[in-house]
């Protein structure tokens, strides 16, 4: 995900969030997230929404200064397959597919 001059994503497909400078490629930070396995990322309002393969959702501040996890929670798990669906943010709501269900969370009050 590109926000300003910085790229944010999952490093090495292992659930390790990172931030890198777009122009230089310099990694500003990289660290463990609250979930495990690969992660899909969406962004809104200066925050990153990480959906980890183990069903963990994490809210991480979009800042090149540090890896700051603001909150996290486990999605209701369905089946034994990894959670690979990308989160979608629209009109103040976070949508996440987990198994055969679509979950919706209000993120803007």
mmCIF file of N, CA, C and O in Angstrom:
data_model
loop_
_atom_site.group_PDB
_atom_site.id
_atom_site.type_symbol
_atom_site.label_atom_id
_atom_site.label_comp_id
_atom_site.label_asym_id
_atom_site.label_seq_id
_atom_site.Cartn_x
_atom_site.Cartn_y
_atom_site.Cartn_z
ATOM 1 N N UNK A 1 0.858 -1.171 0.000
ATOM 2 C CA UNK A 1 0.000 0.000 0.000
ATOM 3 C C UNK A 1 0.904 1.233 0.000
ATOM 4 O O UNK A 1 1.844 1.313 0.790
ATOM 5 N N UNK A 2 0.625 2.181 -0.883
ATOM 6 C CA UNK A 2 1.400 3.411 -0.958
ATOM 7 C C UNK A 2 0.633 4.535 -0.263
ATOM 8 O O UNK A 2 -0.516 4.820 -0.600
ATOM 9 N N UNK A 3 1.277 5.149 0.722
ATOM 10 C CA UNK A 3 0.728 6.318 1.411
ATOM 11 C C UNK A 3 1.819 7.376 1.410
ATOM 12 O O UNK A 3 2.882 7.181 2.022
ATOM 13 N N UNK A 4 1.550 8.471 0.710
ATOM 14 C CA UNK A 4 2.565 9.510 0.572
ATOM 15 C C UNK A 4 3.784 8.960 -0.135
ATOM 16 O O UNK A 4 3.677 8.390 -1.223
ATOM 17 N N UNK A 5 4.945 9.087 0.483
ATOM 18 C CA UNK A 5 6.205 8.610 -0.098
ATOM 19 C C UNK A 5 6.639 7.259 0.455
ATOM 20 O O UNK A 5 7.790 6.866 0.292
ATOM 21 N N UNK A 6 5.721 6.536 1.123
ATOM 22 C CA UNK A 6 6.115 5.291 1.791
ATOM 23 C C UNK A 6 5.240 4.123 1.376
ATOM 24 O O UNK A 6 4.030 4.260 1.186
ATOM 25 N N UNK A 7 5.896 2.976 1.235
ATOM 26 C CA UNK A 7 5.221 1.721 0.938
ATOM 27 C C UNK A 7 5.081 0.918 2.222
ATOM 28 O O UNK A 7 6.023 0.826 3.009
ATOM 29 N N UNK A 8 3.922 0.321 2.416
ATOM 30 C CA UNK A 8 3.663 -0.526 3.586
ATOM 31 C C UNK A 8 3.176 -1.876 3.090
ATOM 32 O O UNK A 8 2.440 -1.961 2.105
ATOM 33 N N UNK A 9 3.586 -2.936 3.758
ATOM 34 C CA UNK A 9 3.145 -4.251 3.349
ATOM 35 C C UNK A 9 3.624 -5.329 4.296
ATOM 36 O O UNK A 9 4.069 -5.061 5.414
ATOM 37 N N UNK A 10 3.536 -6.559 3.805
ATOM 38 C CA UNK A 10 3.939 -7.744 4.554
ATOM 39 C C UNK A 10 5.300 -8.189 4.030
ATOM 40 O O UNK A 10 5.446 -8.518 2.859
ATOM 41 N N UNK A 11 6.294 -8.183 4.871
ATOM 42 C CA UNK A 11 7.645 -8.546 4.474
ATOM 43 C C UNK A 11 7.821 -10.055 4.405
ATOM 44 O O UNK A 11 7.441 -10.771 5.333
ATOM 45 N N UNK A 12 8.369 -10.525 3.325
ATOM 46 C CA UNK A 12 8.707 -11.941 3.140
ATOM 47 C C UNK A 12 7.504 -12.872 3.228
ATOM 48 O O UNK A 12 7.663 -14.067 3.482
ATOM 49 N N UNK A 13 6.283 -12.333 3.073
ATOM 50 C CA UNK A 13 5.065 -13.152 3.113
ATOM 51 C C UNK A 13 4.964 -13.948 4.411
ATOM 52 O O UNK A 13 4.528 -15.085 4.439
ATOM 53 N N UNK A 14 5.393 -13.338 5.524
ATOM 54 C CA UNK A 14 5.430 -14.041 6.799
ATOM 55 C C UNK A 14 4.718 -13.281 7.922
ATOM 56 O O UNK A 14 4.931 -13.536 9.096
ATOM 57 N N UNK A 15 3.884 -12.290 7.597
ATOM 58 C CA UNK A 15 3.177 -11.556 8.635
ATOM 59 C C UNK A 15 4.061 -10.580 9.384
ATOM 60 O O UNK A 15 3.857 -10.319 10.560
ATOM 61 N N UNK A 16 5.063 -10.047 8.701
ATOM 62 C CA UNK A 16 5.976 -9.074 9.307
ATOM 63 C C UNK A 16 5.763 -7.729 8.617
ATOM 64 O O UNK A 16 6.335 -7.472 7.554
ATOM 65 N N UNK A 17 4.923 -6.856 9.182
ATOM 66 C CA UNK A 17 4.690 -5.552 8.566
ATOM 67 C C UNK A 17 5.995 -4.777 8.370
ATOM 68 O O UNK A 17 6.917 -4.910 9.173
ATOM 69 N N UNK A 18 6.042 -3.980 7.291
ATOM 70 C CA UNK A 18 7.227 -3.168 7.043
ATOM 71 C C UNK A 18 6.828 -1.843 6.406
ATOM 72 O O UNK A 18 5.724 -1.696 5.868
ATOM 73 N N UNK A 19 7.747 -0.897 6.441
ATOM 74 C CA UNK A 19 7.604 0.394 5.788
ATOM 75 C C UNK A 19 8.906 0.673 5.051
ATOM 76 O O UNK A 19 9.990 0.498 5.615
ATOM 77 N N UNK A 20 8.797 1.106 3.795
ATOM 78 C CA UNK A 20 9.982 1.444 3.008
ATOM 79 C C UNK A 20 9.761 2.756 2.268
ATOM 80 O O UNK A 20 8.637 3.075 1.866
ATOM 81 N N UNK A 21 10.827 3.501 2.086
ATOM 82 C CA UNK A 21 10.797 4.741 1.325
ATOM 83 C C UNK A 21 10.620 4.387 -0.153
ATOM 84 O O UNK A 21 11.375 3.581 -0.704
ATOM 85 N N UNK A 22 9.623 4.976 -0.797
ATOM 86 C CA UNK A 22 9.319 4.661 -2.188
ATOM 87 C C UNK A 22 10.483 4.985 -3.126
ATOM 88 O O UNK A 22 10.811 4.197 -4.012
ATOM 89 N N UNK A 23 11.118 6.112 -2.931
ATOM 90 C CA UNK A 23 12.148 6.556 -3.864
ATOM 91 C C UNK A 23 13.494 5.866 -3.664
ATOM 92 O O UNK A 23 14.216 5.621 -4.628
ATOM 93 N N UNK A 24 13.843 5.529 -2.431
ATOM 94 C CA UNK A 24 15.165 4.949 -2.169
ATOM 95 C C UNK A 24 15.133 3.457 -1.895
ATOM 96 O O UNK A 24 16.157 2.790 -1.985
ATOM 97 N N UNK A 25 13.967 2.932 -1.503
ATOM 98 C CA UNK A 25 13.877 1.526 -1.125
ATOM 99 C C UNK A 25 14.358 1.255 0.291
ATOM 100 O O UNK A 25 14.305 0.119 0.763
ATOM 101 N N UNK A 26 14.819 2.297 0.989
ATOM 102 C CA UNK A 26 15.299 2.127 2.366
ATOM 103 C C UNK A 26 14.158 1.666 3.264
ATOM 104 O O UNK A 26 13.094 2.284 3.302
ATOM 105 N N UNK A 27 14.394 0.566 3.981
ATOM 106 C CA UNK A 27 13.397 0.056 4.924
ATOM 107 C C UNK A 27 13.450 0.916 6.179
ATOM 108 O O UNK A 27 14.491 1.043 6.816
ATOM 109 N N UNK A 28 12.314 1.527 6.507
ATOM 110 C CA UNK A 28 12.227 2.402 7.679
ATOM 111 C C UNK A 28 11.982 1.593 8.948
ATOM 112 O O UNK A 28 12.487 1.917 10.005
ATOM 113 N N UNK A 29 11.173 0.558 8.835
ATOM 114 C CA UNK A 29 10.967 -0.367 9.945
ATOM 115 C C UNK A 29 10.396 -1.677 9.418
ATOM 116 O O UNK A 29 9.817 -1.729 8.341
ATOM 117 N N UNK A 30 10.598 -2.698 10.204
ATOM 118 C CA UNK A 30 10.087 -4.034 9.896
ATOM 119 C C UNK A 30 9.970 -4.747 11.225
ATOM 120 O O UNK A 30 10.872 -4.674 12.059
ATOM 121 N N UNK A 31 8.857 -5.401 11.464
ATOM 122 C CA UNK A 31 8.703 -6.090 12.741
ATOM 123 C C UNK A 31 7.589 -7.108 12.703
ATOM 124 O O UNK A 31 6.887 -7.255 11.702
ATOM 125 N N UNK A 32 7.448 -7.807 13.781
ATOM 126 C CA UNK A 32 6.393 -8.815 13.892
ATOM 127 C C UNK A 32 5.050 -8.138 14.068
ATOM 128 O O UNK A 32 4.932 -7.119 14.727
ATOM 129 N N UNK A 33 4.040 -8.722 13.504
ATOM 130 C CA UNK A 33 2.670 -8.268 13.711
ATOM 131 C C UNK A 33 2.003 -9.142 14.754
ATOM 132 O O UNK A 33 2.581 -10.143 15.193
ATOM 133 N N UNK A 34 0.796 -8.801 15.152
ATOM 134 C CA UNK A 34 0.096 -9.593 16.169
ATOM 135 C C UNK A 34 -0.453 -10.911 15.634
ATOM 136 O O UNK A 34 -0.840 -11.781 16.406
ATOM 137 N N UNK A 35 -0.478 -11.081 14.295
ATOM 138 C CA UNK A 35 -0.956 -12.315 13.700
ATOM 139 C C UNK A 35 0.187 -13.113 13.105
ATOM 140 O O UNK A 35 1.348 -12.732 13.213
ATOM 141 N N UNK A 36 -0.163 -14.232 12.464
ATOM 142 C CA UNK A 36 0.877 -15.055 11.838
ATOM 143 C C UNK A 36 0.465 -15.432 10.423
ATOM 144 O O UNK A 36 -0.693 -15.367 10.056
ATOM 145 N N UNK A 37 1.443 -15.829 9.652
ATOM 146 C CA UNK A 37 1.226 -16.160 8.256
ATOM 147 C C UNK A 37 1.204 -14.895 7.418
ATOM 148 O O UNK A 37 1.392 -13.795 7.924
ATOM 149 N N UNK A 38 1.000 -15.052 6.126
ATOM 150 C CA UNK A 38 1.005 -13.892 5.238
ATOM 151 C C UNK A 38 -0.118 -12.925 5.607
ATOM 152 O O UNK A 38 -1.066 -13.293 6.298
ATOM 153 N N UNK A 39 0.008 -11.688 5.148
ATOM 154 C CA UNK A 39 -0.987 -10.670 5.485
ATOM 155 C C UNK A 39 -1.375 -9.865 4.255
ATOM 156 O O UNK A 39 -0.532 -9.572 3.414
ATOM 157 N N UNK A 40 -2.654 -9.515 4.173
ATOM 158 C CA UNK A 40 -3.170 -8.613 3.150
ATOM 159 C C UNK A 40 -3.416 -7.272 3.832
ATOM 160 O O UNK A 40 -3.769 -7.216 5.005
ATOM 161 N N UNK A 41 -3.221 -6.173 3.083
ATOM 162 C CA UNK A 41 -3.258 -4.843 3.684
ATOM 163 C C UNK A 41 -4.194 -3.911 2.932
ATOM 164 O O UNK A 41 -4.230 -3.921 1.706
ATOM 165 N N UNK A 42 -4.922 -3.102 3.689
ATOM 166 C CA UNK A 42 -5.710 -1.990 3.149
ATOM 167 C C UNK A 42 -5.389 -0.774 4.007
ATOM 168 O O UNK A 42 -4.870 -0.909 5.122
ATOM 169 N N UNK A 43 -5.705 0.416 3.489
ATOM 170 C CA UNK A 43 -5.396 1.637 4.235
ATOM 171 C C UNK A 43 -6.554 2.614 4.168
ATOM 172 O O UNK A 43 -7.267 2.690 3.164
ATOM 173 N N UNK A 44 -6.722 3.362 5.266
ATOM 174 C CA UNK A 44 -7.715 4.438 5.334
ATOM 175 C C UNK A 44 -7.404 5.326 6.523
ATOM 176 O O UNK A 44 -6.986 4.837 7.582
ATOM 177 N N UNK A 45 -7.598 6.625 6.336
ATOM 178 C CA UNK A 45 -7.484 7.598 7.432
ATOM 179 C C UNK A 45 -6.180 7.495 8.213
ATOM 180 O O UNK A 45 -6.165 7.579 9.437
ATOM 181 N N UNK A 46 -5.065 7.290 7.508
ATOM 182 C CA UNK A 46 -3.763 7.246 8.161
ATOM 183 C C UNK A 46 -3.471 5.967 8.920
ATOM 184 O O UNK A 46 -2.540 5.909 9.715
ATOM 185 N N UNK A 47 -4.261 4.926 8.658
ATOM 186 C CA UNK A 47 -4.050 3.638 9.337
ATOM 187 C C UNK A 47 -3.985 2.506 8.321
ATOM 188 O O UNK A 47 -4.517 2.600 7.224
ATOM 189 N N UNK A 48 -3.323 1.436 8.725
ATOM 190 C CA UNK A 48 -3.202 0.223 7.923
ATOM 191 C C UNK A 48 -4.031 -0.867 8.576
ATOM 192 O O UNK A 48 -3.984 -1.048 9.793
ATOM 193 N N UNK A 49 -4.770 -1.592 7.766
ATOM 194 C CA UNK A 49 -5.590 -2.699 8.241
ATOM 195 C C UNK A 49 -4.975 -3.979 7.701
ATOM 196 O O UNK A 49 -5.049 -4.245 6.508
ATOM 197 N N UNK A 50 -4.331 -4.744 8.569
ATOM 198 C CA UNK A 50 -3.667 -5.985 8.198
ATOM 199 C C UNK A 50 -4.573 -7.166 8.515
ATOM 200 O O UNK A 50 -5.036 -7.303 9.648
ATOM 201 N N UNK A 51 -4.805 -8.021 7.532
ATOM 202 C CA UNK A 51 -5.561 -9.259 7.717
ATOM 203 C C UNK A 51 -4.572 -10.414 7.577
ATOM 204 O O UNK A 51 -4.093 -10.707 6.483
ATOM 205 N N UNK A 52 -4.240 -11.027 8.688
ATOM 206 C CA UNK A 52 -3.257 -12.108 8.713
ATOM 207 C C UNK A 52 -3.911 -13.451 8.388
ATOM 208 O O UNK A 52 -5.104 -13.660 8.634
ATOM 209 N N UNK A 53 -3.118 -14.386 7.878
ATOM 210 C CA UNK A 53 -3.617 -15.702 7.471
ATOM 211 C C UNK A 53 -4.243 -16.482 8.624
ATOM 212 O O UNK A 53 -5.098 -17.327 8.401
ATOM 213 N N UNK A 54 -3.853 -16.190 9.861
ATOM 214 C CA UNK A 54 -4.451 -16.895 11.002
ATOM 215 C C UNK A 54 -5.772 -16.278 11.454
ATOM 216 O O UNK A 54 -6.343 -16.695 12.456
ATOM 217 N N UNK A 55 -6.289 -15.274 10.704
ATOM 218 C CA UNK A 55 -7.572 -14.662 11.038
ATOM 219 C C UNK A 55 -7.467 -13.461 11.959
ATOM 220 O O UNK A 55 -8.479 -12.937 12.404
ATOM 221 N N UNK A 56 -6.276 -12.995 12.218
ATOM 222 C CA UNK A 56 -6.101 -11.804 13.047
ATOM 223 C C UNK A 56 -6.235 -10.554 12.182
ATOM 224 O O UNK A 56 -5.681 -10.492 11.093
ATOM 225 N N UNK A 57 -6.978 -9.565 12.669
ATOM 226 C CA UNK A 57 -7.050 -8.238 12.063
ATOM 227 C C UNK A 57 -6.268 -7.303 12.956
ATOM 228 O O UNK A 57 -6.401 -7.356 14.179
ATOM 229 N N UNK A 58 -5.450 -6.455 12.367
ATOM 230 C CA UNK A 58 -4.660 -5.504 13.152
ATOM 231 C C UNK A 58 -4.760 -4.117 12.544
ATOM 232 O O UNK A 58 -4.765 -3.961 11.320
ATOM 233 N N UNK A 59 -4.827 -3.136 13.410
ATOM 234 C CA UNK A 59 -4.810 -1.739 13.018
ATOM 235 C C UNK A 59 -3.434 -1.195 13.372
ATOM 236 O O UNK A 59 -3.022 -1.228 14.529
ATOM 237 N N UNK A 60 -2.695 -0.744 12.349
ATOM 238 C CA UNK A 60 -1.327 -0.266 12.535
ATOM 239 C C UNK A 60 -1.235 1.165 12.009
ATOM 240 O O UNK A 60 -1.762 1.466 10.933
ATOM 241 N N UNK A 61 -0.601 2.033 12.775
ATOM 242 C CA UNK A 61 -0.449 3.418 12.354
ATOM 243 C C UNK A 61 0.426 3.487 11.108
ATOM 244 O O UNK A 61 1.489 2.863 11.047
ATOM 245 N N UNK A 62 -0.023 4.230 10.107
ATOM 246 C CA UNK A 62 0.763 4.412 8.878
ATOM 247 C C UNK A 62 1.763 5.531 9.108
ATOM 248 O O UNK A 62 1.501 6.688 8.820
ATOM 249 N N UNK A 63 2.912 5.175 9.647
ATOM 250 C CA UNK A 63 3.952 6.140 9.963
ATOM 251 C C UNK A 63 5.310 5.529 9.658
ATOM 252 O O UNK A 63 5.572 4.383 10.037
ATOM 253 N N UNK A 64 6.197 6.284 8.999
ATOM 254 C CA UNK A 64 7.527 5.750 8.742
ATOM 255 C C UNK A 64 8.390 5.719 9.999
ATOM 256 O O UNK A 64 9.474 5.155 9.992
ATOM 257 N N UNK A 65 7.906 6.291 11.095
ATOM 258 C CA UNK A 65 8.704 6.377 12.315
ATOM 259 C C UNK A 65 8.845 5.082 13.082
ATOM 260 O O UNK A 65 9.907 4.790 13.637
ATOM 261 N N UNK A 66 7.767 4.280 13.147
ATOM 262 C CA UNK A 66 7.822 3.043 13.923
ATOM 263 C C UNK A 66 6.667 2.119 13.556
ATOM 264 O O UNK A 66 5.680 2.548 12.973
ATOM 265 N N UNK A 67 6.788 0.850 13.926
ATOM 266 C CA UNK A 67 5.740 -0.143 13.756
ATOM 267 C C UNK A 67 4.855 -0.063 15.004
ATOM 268 O O UNK A 67 5.137 -0.691 16.008
ATOM 269 N N UNK A 68 3.788 0.726 14.926
ATOM 270 C CA UNK A 68 2.936 0.951 16.083
ATOM 271 C C UNK A 68 1.577 0.287 15.870
ATOM 272 O O UNK A 68 0.736 0.778 15.114
ATOM 273 N N UNK A 69 1.365 -0.855 16.543
ATOM 274 C CA UNK A 69 0.093 -1.569 16.482
ATOM 275 C C UNK A 69 -0.874 -0.864 17.422
ATOM 276 O O UNK A 69 -0.625 -0.767 18.626
ATOM 277 N N UNK A 70 -1.978 -0.363 16.874
ATOM 278 C CA UNK A 70 -2.961 0.364 17.669
ATOM 279 C C UNK A 70 -3.969 -0.573 18.324
ATOM 280 O O UNK A 70 -4.417 -0.318 19.437
ATOM 281 N N UNK A 71 -4.340 -1.651 17.610
ATOM 282 C CA UNK A 71 -5.249 -2.652 18.177
ATOM 283 C C UNK A 71 -5.262 -3.876 17.274
ATOM 284 O O UNK A 71 -4.803 -3.832 16.133
ATOM 285 N N UNK A 72 -5.816 -4.950 17.801
ATOM 286 C CA UNK A 72 -5.965 -6.174 17.010
ATOM 287 C C UNK A 72 -7.063 -7.036 17.624
ATOM 288 O O UNK A 72 -7.410 -6.875 18.797
ATOM 289 N N UNK A 73 -7.617 -7.923 16.795
ATOM 290 C CA UNK A 73 -8.619 -8.882 17.272
ATOM 291 C C UNK A 73 -8.651 -10.065 16.317
ATOM 292 O O UNK A 73 -8.172 -9.985 15.189
ATOM 293 N N UNK A 74 -9.228 -11.167 16.786
ATOM 294 C CA UNK A 74 -9.371 -12.383 15.976
ATOM 295 C C UNK A 74 -10.752 -12.390 15.331
ATOM 296 O O UNK A 74 -11.756 -12.157 16.003
ATOM 297 N N UNK A 75 -10.774 -12.638 14.038
ATOM 298 C CA UNK A 75 -12.040 -12.804 13.330
ATOM 299 C C UNK A 75 -12.624 -14.163 13.678
ATOM 300 O O UNK A 75 -11.875 -15.105 13.985
ATOM 301 N N UNK A 76 -13.957 -14.296 13.639
ATOM 302 C CA UNK A 76 -14.547 -15.623 13.849
ATOM 303 C C UNK A 76 -14.039 -16.566 12.758
ATOM 304 O O UNK A 76 -14.184 -16.279 11.577
ATOM 305 N N UNK A 77 -13.410 -17.649 13.136
ATOM 306 C CA UNK A 77 -12.774 -18.576 12.186
ATOM 307 C C UNK A 77 -13.799 -19.537 11.606
ATOM 308 O O UNK A 77 -14.634 -20.066 12.320
ATOM 309 N N UNK A 78 -13.694 -19.749 10.297
ATOM 310 C CA UNK A 78 -14.527 -20.732 9.610
ATOM 311 C C UNK A 78 -13.626 -21.709 8.878
ATOM 312 O O UNK A 78 -12.836 -21.302 8.040
ATOM 313 N N UNK A 79 -13.719 -22.958 9.207
ATOM 314 C CA UNK A 79 -12.942 -23.972 8.515
ATOM 315 C C UNK A 79 -11.479 -23.970 8.924
ATOM 316 O O UNK A 79 -11.071 -23.300 9.866
ATOM 317 N N UNK A 80 -10.687 -24.736 8.173
ATOM 318 C CA UNK A 80 -9.275 -24.882 8.519
ATOM 319 C C UNK A 80 -8.342 -24.232 7.486
ATOM 320 O O UNK A 80 -7.136 -24.378 7.559
ATOM 321 N N UNK A 81 -8.905 -23.486 6.546
ATOM 322 C CA UNK A 81 -8.088 -22.833 5.531
ATOM 323 C C UNK A 81 -7.566 -21.497 6.038
ATOM 324 O O UNK A 81 -8.204 -20.834 6.838
ATOM 325 N N UNK A 82 -6.403 -21.067 5.545
ATOM 326 C CA UNK A 82 -5.875 -19.753 5.931
ATOM 327 C C UNK A 82 -6.783 -18.624 5.451
ATOM 328 O O UNK A 82 -7.533 -18.773 4.492
ATOM 329 N N UNK A 83 -6.708 -17.488 6.117
ATOM 330 C CA UNK A 83 -7.468 -16.296 5.741
ATOM 331 C C UNK A 83 -6.619 -15.480 4.786
ATOM 332 O O UNK A 83 -5.676 -14.824 5.214
ATOM 333 N N UNK A 84 -6.956 -15.501 3.506
ATOM 334 C CA UNK A 84 -6.142 -14.807 2.520
ATOM 335 C C UNK A 84 -6.874 -13.649 1.844
ATOM 336 O O UNK A 84 -6.315 -12.972 0.995
ATOM 337 N N UNK A 85 -8.131 -13.413 2.183
ATOM 338 C CA UNK A 85 -8.890 -12.357 1.511
ATOM 339 C C UNK A 85 -8.389 -10.976 1.915
ATOM 340 O O UNK A 85 -8.068 -10.730 3.079
ATOM 341 N N UNK A 86 -8.328 -10.089 0.945
ATOM 342 C CA UNK A 86 -7.921 -8.716 1.216
ATOM 343 C C UNK A 86 -9.071 -7.960 1.871
ATOM 344 O O UNK A 86 -10.219 -8.076 1.432
ATOM 345 N N UNK A 87 -8.781 -7.183 2.914
ATOM 346 C CA UNK A 87 -9.828 -6.362 3.501
ATOM 347 C C UNK A 87 -10.184 -5.227 2.531
ATOM 348 O O UNK A 87 -9.353 -4.782 1.750
ATOM 349 N N UNK A 88 -11.436 -4.781 2.610
ATOM 350 C CA UNK A 88 -11.917 -3.681 1.775
ATOM 351 C C UNK A 88 -12.532 -2.635 2.687
ATOM 352 O O UNK A 88 -13.277 -2.969 3.611
ATOM 353 N N UNK A 89 -12.219 -1.368 2.430
ATOM 354 C CA UNK A 89 -12.767 -0.278 3.217
ATOM 355 C C UNK A 89 -13.589 0.604 2.288
ATOM 356 O O UNK A 89 -13.102 1.036 1.237
ATOM 357 N N UNK A 90 -14.844 0.832 2.680
ATOM 358 C CA UNK A 90 -15.728 1.676 1.887
ATOM 359 C C UNK A 90 -16.740 2.357 2.807
ATOM 360 O O UNK A 90 -17.367 1.685 3.639
ATOM 361 N N UNK A 91 -16.868 3.656 2.655
ATOM 362 C CA UNK A 91 -17.875 4.436 3.372
ATOM 363 C C UNK A 91 -17.841 4.199 4.888
ATOM 364 O O UNK A 91 -18.874 4.001 5.524
ATOM 365 N N UNK A 92 -16.635 4.186 5.452
ATOM 366 C CA UNK A 92 -16.493 4.046 6.896
ATOM 367 C C UNK A 92 -16.699 2.645 7.434
ATOM 368 O O UNK A 92 -16.853 2.443 8.637
ATOM 369 N N UNK A 93 -16.685 1.662 6.553
ATOM 370 C CA UNK A 93 -16.878 0.271 6.979
ATOM 371 C C UNK A 93 -15.735 -0.600 6.458
ATOM 372 O O UNK A 93 -15.255 -0.417 5.347
ATOM 373 N N UNK A 94 -15.327 -1.547 7.289
ATOM 374 C CA UNK A 94 -14.297 -2.523 6.938
ATOM 375 C C UNK A 94 -14.993 -3.840 6.619
ATOM 376 O O UNK A 94 -15.755 -4.358 7.442
ATOM 377 N N UNK A 95 -14.761 -4.361 5.418
ATOM 378 C CA UNK A 95 -15.335 -5.640 4.991
ATOM 379 C C UNK A 95 -14.209 -6.665 4.890
ATOM 380 O O UNK A 95 -13.163 -6.388 4.300
ATOM 381 N N UNK A 96 -14.453 -7.842 5.461
ATOM 382 C CA UNK A 96 -13.465 -8.915 5.419
ATOM 383 C C UNK A 96 -14.185 -10.233 5.163
ATOM 384 O O UNK A 96 -15.180 -10.545 5.829
ATOM 385 N N UNK A 97 -13.675 -11.000 4.206
ATOM 386 C CA UNK A 97 -14.221 -12.345 3.979
ATOM 387 C C UNK A 97 -13.438 -13.318 4.847
ATOM 388 O O UNK A 97 -12.211 -13.306 4.880
ATOM 389 N N UNK A 98 -14.169 -14.155 5.534
ATOM 390 C CA UNK A 98 -13.569 -15.206 6.362
ATOM 391 C C UNK A 98 -14.334 -16.485 6.057
ATOM 392 O O UNK A 98 -15.510 -16.613 6.424
ATOM 393 N N UNK A 99 -13.697 -17.403 5.323
ATOM 394 C CA UNK A 99 -14.404 -18.614 4.898
ATOM 395 C C UNK A 99 -15.525 -18.246 3.949
ATOM 396 O O UNK A 99 -15.327 -17.549 2.957
ATOM 397 N N UNK A 100 -16.741 -18.672 4.285
ATOM 398 C CA UNK A 100 -17.909 -18.377 3.459
ATOM 399 C C UNK A 100 -18.696 -17.163 3.954
ATOM 400 O O UNK A 100 -19.814 -16.919 3.496
ATOM 401 N N UNK A 101 -18.150 -16.431 4.893
ATOM 402 C CA UNK A 101 -18.857 -15.269 5.455
ATOM 403 C C UNK A 101 -18.165 -13.963 5.081
ATOM 404 O O UNK A 101 -16.959 -13.911 4.910
ATOM 405 N N UNK A 102 -18.981 -12.929 4.974
ATOM 406 C CA UNK A 102 -18.475 -11.570 4.814
ATOM 407 C C UNK A 102 -18.782 -10.842 6.125
ATOM 408 O O UNK A 102 -19.923 -10.784 6.562
ATOM 409 N N UNK A 103 -17.742 -10.319 6.750
ATOM 410 C CA UNK A 103 -17.895 -9.605 8.012
ATOM 411 C C UNK A 103 -17.785 -8.111 7.737
ATOM 412 O O UNK A 103 -17.005 -7.694 6.885
ATOM 413 N N UNK A 104 -18.553 -7.306 8.464
ATOM 414 C CA UNK A 104 -18.549 -5.862 8.266
ATOM 415 C C UNK A 104 -18.388 -5.199 9.631
ATOM 416 O O UNK A 104 -19.124 -5.518 10.573
ATOM 417 N N UNK A 105 -17.423 -4.291 9.718
ATOM 418 C CA UNK A 105 -17.142 -3.561 10.958
ATOM 419 C C UNK A 105 -17.183 -2.078 10.661
ATOM 420 O O UNK A 105 -16.554 -1.620 9.706
ATOM 421 N N UNK A 106 -17.900 -1.317 11.480
ATOM 422 C CA UNK A 106 -17.910 0.131 11.330
ATOM 423 C C UNK A 106 -16.628 0.673 11.918
ATOM 424 O O UNK A 106 -16.298 0.392 13.083
ATOM 425 N N UNK A 107 -15.870 1.415 11.122
ATOM 426 C CA UNK A 107 -14.585 1.913 11.583
ATOM 427 C C UNK A 107 -14.546 3.437 11.680
ATOM 428 O O UNK A 107 -13.561 4.009 12.111
ATOM 429 N N UNK A 108 -15.610 4.064 11.267
ATOM 430 C CA UNK A 108 -15.683 5.521 11.348
ATOM 431 C C UNK A 108 -16.973 5.893 12.067
ATOM 432 O O UNK A 108 -18.043 5.475 11.669
ATOM 433 N N UNK A 109 -16.820 6.655 13.160
ATOM 434 C CA UNK A 109 -18.002 6.962 13.963
ATOM 435 C C UNK A 109 -18.511 8.332 13.833
ATOM 436 O O UNK A 109 -18.084 9.226 13.236
#
